[in-house]
XYZ file of C-alpha atoms in Angstrom:
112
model
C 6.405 -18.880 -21.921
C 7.274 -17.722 -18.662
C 6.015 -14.430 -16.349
C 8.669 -12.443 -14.497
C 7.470 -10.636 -11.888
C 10.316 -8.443 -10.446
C 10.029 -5.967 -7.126
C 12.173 -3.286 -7.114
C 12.707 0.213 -5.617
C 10.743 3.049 -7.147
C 13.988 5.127 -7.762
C 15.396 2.210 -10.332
C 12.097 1.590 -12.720
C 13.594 4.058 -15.581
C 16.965 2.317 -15.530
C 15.141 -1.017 -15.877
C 12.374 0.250 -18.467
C 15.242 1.801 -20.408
C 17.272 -1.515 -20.007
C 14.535 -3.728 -21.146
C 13.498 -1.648 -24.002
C 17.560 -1.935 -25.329
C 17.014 -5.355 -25.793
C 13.687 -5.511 -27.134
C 11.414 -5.835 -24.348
C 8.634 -3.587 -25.092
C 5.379 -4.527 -22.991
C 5.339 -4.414 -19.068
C 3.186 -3.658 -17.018
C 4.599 -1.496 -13.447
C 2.216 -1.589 -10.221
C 3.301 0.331 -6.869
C 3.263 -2.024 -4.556
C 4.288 -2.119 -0.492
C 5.937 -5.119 1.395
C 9.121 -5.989 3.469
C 11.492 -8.499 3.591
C 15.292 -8.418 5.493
C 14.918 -4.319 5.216
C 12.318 -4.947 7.741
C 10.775 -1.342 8.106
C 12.131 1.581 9.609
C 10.433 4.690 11.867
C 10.252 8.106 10.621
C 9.382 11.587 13.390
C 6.560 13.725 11.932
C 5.993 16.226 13.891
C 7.484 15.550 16.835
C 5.824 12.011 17.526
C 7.952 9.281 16.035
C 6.372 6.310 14.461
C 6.971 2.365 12.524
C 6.678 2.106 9.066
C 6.284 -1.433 8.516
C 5.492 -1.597 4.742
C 8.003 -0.142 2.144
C 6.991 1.450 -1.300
C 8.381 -0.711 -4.058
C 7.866 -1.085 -7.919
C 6.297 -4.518 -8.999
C 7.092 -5.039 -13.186
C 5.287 -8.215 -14.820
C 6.810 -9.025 -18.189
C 5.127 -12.152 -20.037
C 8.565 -14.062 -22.627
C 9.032 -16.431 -24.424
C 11.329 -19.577 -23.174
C 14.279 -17.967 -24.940
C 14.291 -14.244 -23.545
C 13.487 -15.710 -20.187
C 17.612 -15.237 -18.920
C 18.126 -12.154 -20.953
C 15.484 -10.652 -19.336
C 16.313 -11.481 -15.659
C 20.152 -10.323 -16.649
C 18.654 -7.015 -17.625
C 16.454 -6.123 -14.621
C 19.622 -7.382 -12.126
C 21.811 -5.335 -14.171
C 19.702 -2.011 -13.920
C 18.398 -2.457 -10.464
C 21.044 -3.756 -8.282
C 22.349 -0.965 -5.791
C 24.391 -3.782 -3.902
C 22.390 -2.279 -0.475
C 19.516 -4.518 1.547
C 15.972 -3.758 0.020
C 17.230 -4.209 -4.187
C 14.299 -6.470 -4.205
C 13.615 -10.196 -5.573
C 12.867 -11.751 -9.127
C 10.115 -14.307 -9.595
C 9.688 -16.270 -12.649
C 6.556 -18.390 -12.843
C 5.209 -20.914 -15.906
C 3.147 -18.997 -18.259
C 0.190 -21.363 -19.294
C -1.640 -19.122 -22.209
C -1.388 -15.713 -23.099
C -4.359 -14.237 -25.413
C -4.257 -10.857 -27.124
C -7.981 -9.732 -26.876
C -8.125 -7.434 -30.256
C -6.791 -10.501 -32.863
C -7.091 -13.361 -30.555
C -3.523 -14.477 -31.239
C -2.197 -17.137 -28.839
C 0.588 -17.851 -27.402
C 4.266 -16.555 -27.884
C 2.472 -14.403 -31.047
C 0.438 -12.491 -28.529
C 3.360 -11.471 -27.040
């Protein structure tokens, strides 16, 4: 099992939910999040007085997968997020040790 953790901009989270839910993928869980990476920040006037902002709203979606779904998945998110500009965000995909579904204590890839 494996959990993908993807960052992307707030704009593009109903392309990917739509996306993932065409092929299946039917639990995630979506955070708002704020970070920087080469988009650096930018600075904004407000009110006459102009200032930095250094952190950038983004979308973080966790989806726990089984082994198998683990490049379908990543396929899907590039597909539906990718704008092709600086910013389109990052995918992380990290070992899954043991998932546990509280209600019927199922383990594993049947808790999923």
């Amino acid at each position: 099992m494996k959990l993908i953790s993807a960052i992307i901009q707030p704009f593009r989270l109903d392309e990917v939910r739509e996306a993932l839910t065409d092929i299946g993928i039917h639990g995630i869980t979506v955070t708002e999040v704020k970070g920087f990476g080469r988009q650096k920040g930018h600075t904004e006037i407000y009110r006459g007085s102009e200032y930095s902002v250094d952190f950038l709203p983004k979308i973080q979606i966790d989806i726990a997968v089984s082994d198998e779904n683990v490049d379908s998945v990543v396929e899907t998110i590039i597909e539906a997020s990718q704008t092709g500009r600086v910013g389109d965000g990052k995918i992380f995909v990290l070992p899954l040790e043991q998932v546990i579904r509280i209600r019927t204590r199922e383990t594993g890839d049947d808790a999923l």
